[in-house]
PDB file of C-alpha atoms and ligand atoms in Angstrom:
ATOM      1  CA  MET A  18     -54.796 -60.982 134.227  1.00  0.00           C
ATOM      2  CA  LYS A  19     -56.309 -60.465 131.231  1.00  0.00           C
ATOM      3  CA  LYS A  20     -59.154 -61.335 129.542  1.00  0.00           C
ATOM      4  CA  LEU A  21     -59.305 -63.358 126.256  1.00  0.00           C
ATOM      5  CA  SER A  22     -62.413 -64.940 124.010  1.00  0.00           C
ATOM      6  CA  LEU A  23     -62.594 -67.807 122.024  1.00  0.00           C
ATOM      7  CA  THR A  24     -64.436 -68.274 118.929  1.00  0.00           C
ATOM      8  CA  ILE A  25     -66.191 -71.394 116.773  1.00  0.00           C
ATOM      9  CA  ASP A  26     -66.538 -70.768 112.953  1.00  0.00           C
ATOM     10  CA  TYR A  27     -68.289 -73.294 111.353  1.00  0.00           C
ATOM     11  CA  LEU A  28     -71.023 -73.685 108.076  1.00  0.00           C
ATOM     12  CA  GLU A  29     -74.214 -74.328 108.326  1.00  0.00           C
ATOM     13  CA  TYR A  30     -76.409 -76.038 105.277  1.00  0.00           C
ATOM     14  CA  GLU A  31     -79.625 -75.801 104.648  1.00  0.00           C
ATOM     15  CA  ASN A  32     -80.321 -80.657 104.110  1.00  0.00           C
ATOM     16  CA  MET A  33     -77.220 -82.863 102.846  1.00  0.00           C
ATOM     17  CA  ASP A  34     -77.582 -82.034  99.386  1.00  0.00           C
ATOM     18  CA  GLU A  35     -75.667 -78.381  99.488  1.00  0.00           C
ATOM     19  CA  LEU A  36     -72.810 -80.773 100.621  1.00  0.00           C
ATOM     20  CA  ILE A  37     -69.994 -81.474  98.183  1.00  0.00           C
ATOM     21  CA  ALA A  38     -70.464 -85.248  97.281  1.00  0.00           C
ATOM     22  CA  GLU A  39     -67.341 -86.857  98.715  1.00  0.00           C
ATOM     23  CA  ASP A  40     -68.884 -85.369 102.004  1.00  0.00           C
ATOM     24  CA  LYS A  41     -72.858 -86.682 100.832  1.00  0.00           C
ATOM     25  CA  ASN A  42     -71.350 -90.047 100.225  1.00  0.00           C
ATOM     26  CA  LEU A  43     -69.481 -89.939 103.537  1.00  0.00           C
ATOM     27  CA  MET A  44     -73.550 -88.541 105.181  1.00  0.00           C
ATOM     28  CA  GLN A  45     -74.999 -91.476 103.667  1.00  0.00           C
ATOM     29  CA  GLN A  46     -72.468 -94.099 104.970  1.00  0.00           C
ATOM     30  CA  ALA A  47     -73.424 -92.282 108.352  1.00  0.00           C
ATOM     31  CA  HIS A  48     -77.219 -92.838 107.569  1.00  0.00           C
ATOM     32  CA  GLU A  49     -76.518 -96.304 106.622  1.00  0.00           C
ATOM     33  CA  ALA A  50     -74.053 -97.121 109.759  1.00  0.00           C
ATOM     34  CA  GLY A  51     -76.882 -96.479 112.215  1.00  0.00           C
ATOM     35  CA  LYS A  52     -79.461-100.102 110.702  1.00  0.00           C
ATOM     36  CA  SER A  53     -76.496-101.345 112.373  1.00  0.00           C
ATOM     37  CA  ALA A  54     -77.573-100.087 115.638  1.00  0.00           C
ATOM     38  CA  TYR A  55     -78.386-102.009 118.728  1.00  0.00           C
ATOM     39  CA  ALA A  56     -80.395 -99.584 120.253  1.00  0.00           C
ATOM     40  CA  PRO A  57     -82.921-101.029 122.334  1.00  0.00           C
ATOM     41  CA  TYR A  58     -83.404 -99.155 125.049  1.00  0.00           C
ATOM     42  CA  SER A  59     -83.008 -95.582 123.914  1.00  0.00           C
ATOM     43  CA  ASN A  60     -84.703 -96.543 120.949  1.00  0.00           C
ATOM     44  CA  PHE A  61     -82.074 -93.726 119.642  1.00  0.00           C
ATOM     45  CA  SER A  62     -79.645 -95.134 116.438  1.00  0.00           C
ATOM     46  CA  VAL A  63     -76.572 -92.810 115.818  1.00  0.00           C
ATOM     47  CA  GLY A  64     -74.593 -93.572 112.795  1.00  0.00           C
ATOM     48  CA  ALA A  65     -71.064 -92.544 112.165  1.00  0.00           C
ATOM     49  CA  ALA A  66     -68.669 -93.091 109.118  1.00  0.00           C
ATOM     50  CA  VAL A  67     -64.347 -92.093 109.452  1.00  0.00           C
ATOM     51  CA  LEU A  68     -63.628 -91.455 106.482  1.00  0.00           C
ATOM     52  CA  LEU A  69     -59.132 -92.068 106.308  1.00  0.00           C
ATOM     53  CA  GLU A  70     -56.788 -90.504 104.679  1.00  0.00           C
ATOM     54  CA  ASN A  71     -56.631 -93.594 102.783  1.00  0.00           C
ATOM     55  CA  GLY A  72     -59.809 -93.005 101.104  1.00  0.00           C
ATOM     56  CA  VAL A  73     -61.565 -96.164 103.588  1.00  0.00           C
ATOM     57  CA  VAL A  74     -64.371 -95.252 104.981  1.00  0.00           C
ATOM     58  CA  VAL A  75     -65.389 -96.667 109.124  1.00  0.00           C
ATOM     59  CA  LYS A  76     -68.762 -97.235 110.048  1.00  0.00           C
ATOM     60  CA  GLY A  77     -70.073 -97.342 113.873  1.00  0.00           C
ATOM     61  CA  SER A  78     -72.399 -97.130 115.363  1.00  0.00           C
ATOM     62  CA  ASN A  79     -73.910 -97.352 118.871  1.00  0.00           C
ATOM     63  CA  GLN A  80     -74.290-100.327 120.778  1.00  0.00           C
ATOM     64  CA  GLU A  81     -76.292-100.797 123.736  1.00  0.00           C
ATOM     65  CA  ASN A  82     -75.835-102.650 127.064  1.00  0.00           C
ATOM     66  CA  ALA A  83     -78.450-104.089 129.844  1.00  0.00           C
ATOM     67  CA  ALA A  84     -76.069-102.491 132.374  1.00  0.00           C
ATOM     68  CA  TYR A  85     -76.533 -98.850 130.542  1.00  0.00           C
ATOM     69  CA  PRO A  86     -72.549 -97.499 131.027  1.00  0.00           C
ATOM     70  CA  THR A  87     -71.567-100.511 130.150  1.00  0.00           C
ATOM     71  CA  GLY A  88     -72.637-100.132 126.253  1.00  0.00           C
ATOM     72  CA  LEU A  89     -70.912 -97.390 123.266  1.00  0.00           C
ATOM     73  CA  CYS A  90     -71.725 -94.747 121.658  1.00  0.00           C
ATOM     74  CA  ALA A  91     -71.505 -94.400 117.992  1.00  0.00           C
ATOM     75  CA  GLU A  92     -68.309 -92.027 116.991  1.00  0.00           C
ATOM     76  CA  ARG A  93     -66.320 -94.246 118.935  1.00  0.00           C
ATOM     77  CA  VAL A  94     -67.098 -97.963 118.039  1.00  0.00           C
ATOM     78  CA  ALA A  95     -66.057 -96.188 114.678  1.00  0.00           C
ATOM     79  CA  VAL A  96     -62.472 -94.617 115.877  1.00  0.00           C
ATOM     80  CA  PHE A  97     -61.988 -97.488 118.106  1.00  0.00           C
ATOM     81  CA  SER A  98     -62.365 -99.683 114.658  1.00  0.00           C
ATOM     82  CA  ALA A  99     -60.097 -97.197 112.667  1.00  0.00           C
ATOM     83  CA  GLY A 100     -57.630 -96.850 114.782  1.00  0.00           C
ATOM     84  CA  THR A 101     -57.511-100.930 115.663  1.00  0.00           C
ATOM     85  CA  ASN A 102     -57.807-101.799 111.887  1.00  0.00           C
ATOM     86  CA  TYR A 103     -56.401 -99.230 110.178  1.00  0.00           C
ATOM     87  CA  PRO A 104     -53.621 -98.339 112.576  1.00  0.00           C
ATOM     88  CA  GLY A 105     -51.067 -95.201 111.861  1.00  0.00           C
ATOM     89  CA  VAL A 106     -53.962 -93.890 108.914  1.00  0.00           C
ATOM     90  CA  ALA A 107     -54.912 -90.660 109.610  1.00  0.00           C
ATOM     91  CA  ILE A 108     -58.481 -89.326 109.612  1.00  0.00           C
ATOM     92  CA  LYS A 109     -60.084 -86.630 108.185  1.00  0.00           C
ATOM     93  CA  THR A 110     -63.939 -86.671 108.182  1.00  0.00           C
ATOM     94  CA  ILE A 111     -66.577 -87.716 110.627  1.00  0.00           C
ATOM     95  CA  ALA A 112     -70.263 -87.706 109.546  1.00  0.00           C
ATOM     96  CA  ILE A 113     -72.554 -88.677 112.764  1.00  0.00           C
ATOM     97  CA  THR A 114     -76.343 -88.959 112.358  1.00  0.00           C
ATOM     98  CA  ALA A 115     -79.384 -89.901 113.903  1.00  0.00           C
ATOM     99  CA  LYS A 116     -83.131 -91.553 114.434  1.00  0.00           C
ATOM    100  CA  SER A 117     -85.376 -92.104 117.096  1.00  0.00           C
ATOM    101  CA  SER A 118     -88.558 -94.033 116.473  1.00  0.00           C
ATOM    102  CA  ARG A 119     -89.849 -91.781 119.525  1.00  0.00           C
ATOM    103  CA  ILE A 120     -89.534 -88.890 117.902  1.00  0.00           C
ATOM    104  CA  LYS A 121     -88.511 -86.720 114.849  1.00  0.00           C
ATOM    105  CA  VAL A 122     -84.709 -85.722 114.867  1.00  0.00           C
ATOM    106  CA  GLU A 123     -85.163 -82.904 112.458  1.00  0.00           C
ATOM    107  CA  SER A 124     -81.697 -80.947 114.448  1.00  0.00           C
ATOM    108  CA  PRO A 125     -77.761 -82.447 114.359  1.00  0.00           C
ATOM    109  CA  VAL A 126     -76.315 -84.353 116.571  1.00  0.00           C
ATOM    110  CA  THR A 127     -73.656 -83.043 118.296  1.00  0.00           C
ATOM    111  CA  PRO A 128     -71.160 -86.454 119.968  1.00  0.00           C
ATOM    112  CA  CYS A 129     -70.657 -86.780 123.710  1.00  0.00           C
ATOM    113  CA  GLY A 130     -68.037 -85.076 125.497  1.00  0.00           C
ATOM    114  CA  ASP A 131     -66.565 -88.398 126.189  1.00  0.00           C
ATOM    115  CA  CYS A 132     -66.823 -89.459 122.363  1.00  0.00           C
ATOM    116  CA  ARG A 133     -65.684 -85.639 121.262  1.00  0.00           C
ATOM    117  CA  GLN A 134     -61.982 -86.943 124.405  1.00  0.00           C
ATOM    118  CA  ALA A 135     -61.401 -89.795 122.162  1.00  0.00           C
ATOM    119  CA  ILE A 136     -61.543 -88.444 118.970  1.00  0.00           C
ATOM    120  CA  SER A 137     -59.343 -85.641 119.812  1.00  0.00           C
ATOM    121  CA  GLU A 138     -56.879 -88.227 120.747  1.00  0.00           C
ATOM    122  CA  TYR A 139     -56.908 -89.314 117.583  1.00  0.00           C
ATOM    123  CA  GLU A 140     -56.171 -85.830 116.319  1.00  0.00           C
ATOM    124  CA  VAL A 141     -52.963 -85.225 118.514  1.00  0.00           C
ATOM    125  CA  LEU A 142     -51.365 -88.652 117.455  1.00  0.00           C
ATOM    126  CA  TYR A 143     -52.333 -87.469 113.779  1.00  0.00           C
ATOM    127  CA  ASN A 144     -51.719 -83.738 113.857  1.00  0.00           C
ATOM    128  CA  LYS A 145     -54.242 -82.954 111.658  1.00  0.00           C
ATOM    129  CA  PRO A 146     -56.710 -82.188 111.753  1.00  0.00           C
ATOM    130  CA  ILE A 147     -60.837 -83.707 111.879  1.00  0.00           C
ATOM    131  CA  ARG A 148     -63.717 -82.529 110.480  1.00  0.00           C
ATOM    132  CA  PHE A 149     -67.090 -83.103 111.458  1.00  0.00           C
ATOM    133  CA  LEU A 150     -69.967 -83.271 110.096  1.00  0.00           C
ATOM    134  CA  LEU A 151     -73.383 -83.660 112.383  1.00  0.00           C
ATOM    135  CA  MET A 152     -76.657 -84.217 111.429  1.00  0.00           C
ATOM    136  CA  GLY A 153     -80.335 -85.338 112.647  1.00  0.00           C
ATOM    137  CA  GLU A 154     -82.470 -88.118 110.767  1.00  0.00           C
ATOM    138  CA  THR A 155     -83.315 -84.975 108.341  1.00  0.00           C
ATOM    139  CA  GLY A 156     -82.179 -81.101 108.458  1.00  0.00           C
ATOM    140  CA  LYS A 157     -79.419 -79.564 108.490  1.00  0.00           C
ATOM    141  CA  VAL A 158     -75.647 -80.231 108.270  1.00  0.00           C
ATOM    142  CA  LEU A 159     -73.319 -78.117 110.508  1.00  0.00           C
ATOM    143  CA  GLU A 160     -69.505 -78.974 109.059  1.00  0.00           C
ATOM    144  CA  LEU A 161     -66.700 -78.026 111.574  1.00  0.00           C
ATOM    145  CA  LYS A 162     -63.241 -77.892 110.570  1.00  0.00           C
ATOM    146  CA  ASN A 163     -61.958 -79.696 114.022  1.00  0.00           C
ATOM    147  CA  VAL A 164     -61.973 -80.814 117.102  1.00  0.00           C
ATOM    148  CA  GLY A 165     -60.848 -78.051 118.729  1.00  0.00           C
ATOM    149  CA  SER A 166     -64.422 -76.218 117.273  1.00  0.00           C
ATOM    150  CA  LEU A 167     -66.151 -79.001 119.743  1.00  0.00           C
ATOM    151  CA  LEU A 168     -63.812 -78.694 122.621  1.00  0.00           C
ATOM    152  CA  PRO A 169     -61.692 -76.227 123.157  1.00  0.00           C
ATOM    153  CA  LEU A 170     -59.665 -76.087 125.862  1.00  0.00           C
ATOM    154  CA  ARG A 171     -58.924 -79.459 125.470  1.00  0.00           C
ATOM    155  CA  PHE A 172     -56.701 -82.050 127.494  1.00  0.00           C
ATOM    156  CA  GLU A 173     -53.893 -83.327 125.675  1.00  0.00           C
ATOM    157  CA  GLY A 174     -51.054 -85.555 127.103  1.00  0.00           C
ATOM    158  CA  LYS A 175     -48.652 -84.106 126.210  1.00  0.00           C
ATOM    159  CA  ASN A 176     -48.863 -81.540 127.818  1.00  0.00           C
ATOM    160  CA  ALA A 177     -49.412 -84.111 131.515  1.00  0.00           C
ATOM    161  CA  PHE A 178     -47.426 -87.096 130.285  1.00  0.00           C
ATOM    162  CA  HIS A 179     -44.381 -86.490 128.044  1.00  0.00           C
ATOM    163  CA  SER A 180     -41.296 -84.288 129.044  1.00  0.00           C
ATOM    164  CA  HIS A 181     -40.576 -81.246 127.814  1.00  0.00           C
TER     165      HIS A 181
HETATM  166  N1  THU B 220     -74.971 -91.493 121.520  1.00  0.00           N
HETATM  167  C1  THU B 220     -74.090 -91.623 120.517  1.00  0.00           C
HETATM  168  O1  THU B 220     -74.158 -93.429 119.923  1.00  0.00           O
HETATM  169  N2  THU B 220     -73.690 -91.223 119.775  1.00  0.00           N
HETATM  170  C2  THU B 220     -73.754 -89.535 120.404  1.00  0.00           C
HETATM  171  O2  THU B 220     -73.199 -88.413 120.270  1.00  0.00           O
HETATM  172  C3  THU B 220     -74.600 -88.649 121.352  1.00  0.00           C
HETATM  173  C4  THU B 220     -75.288 -90.528 122.259  1.00  0.00           C
HETATM  174  C5  THU B 220     -75.879 -92.774 121.915  1.00  0.00           C
HETATM  175  C6  THU B 220     -75.333 -93.175 123.300  1.00  0.00           C
HETATM  176  C7  THU B 220     -76.512 -93.957 123.306  1.00  0.00           C
HETATM  177  O3  THU B 220     -76.852 -95.486 123.060  1.00  0.00           O
HETATM  178  C8  THU B 220     -77.718 -93.411 122.949  1.00  0.00           C
HETATM  179  O4  THU B 220     -77.192 -92.885 121.917  1.00  0.00           O
HETATM  180  C9  THU B 220     -78.875 -92.184 123.924  1.00  0.00           C
HETATM  181  O5  THU B 220     -78.004 -91.242 124.120  1.00  0.00           O
END
């Protein structure tokens, strides 16, 4: 038996103005995407903007349903749309933001576990790290360099489904 540890490095920016131009633009598009959220039940609007390797940005917003679990998070709407419309094109970065009509979202929103797993699939598929930029409506931005930073010891299909 041995004791192991994992550490996660990430960057924290005071606000989105500190980001490089490409990242700030992507975060602006995530804010824009959030405006299309259909969130009448939670009043929590999430926007995601996915930057692909070919420079295209694919947006997503959360889409809720009267049967609550039937809805889908912004991140999965965005990455599934990217997979549908740009198959074979790797994802470079995903920017995520959130806004609520009930509270001021001042700290970064982090993707739920299901979305982490869904995004992980594309990182493994294309064998390229997917970077995350996370923020609330305002305030700090977190930058994480890959899915492993958000989902360590993740489940990967290659270990379960493919023979060696
Ligand atoms: N939601 C997202 O779209 N992304 C997240 O990362 C967290 C949660 C959505 C799901 C639901 O529509 C609302 O936010 C409240 O949970």
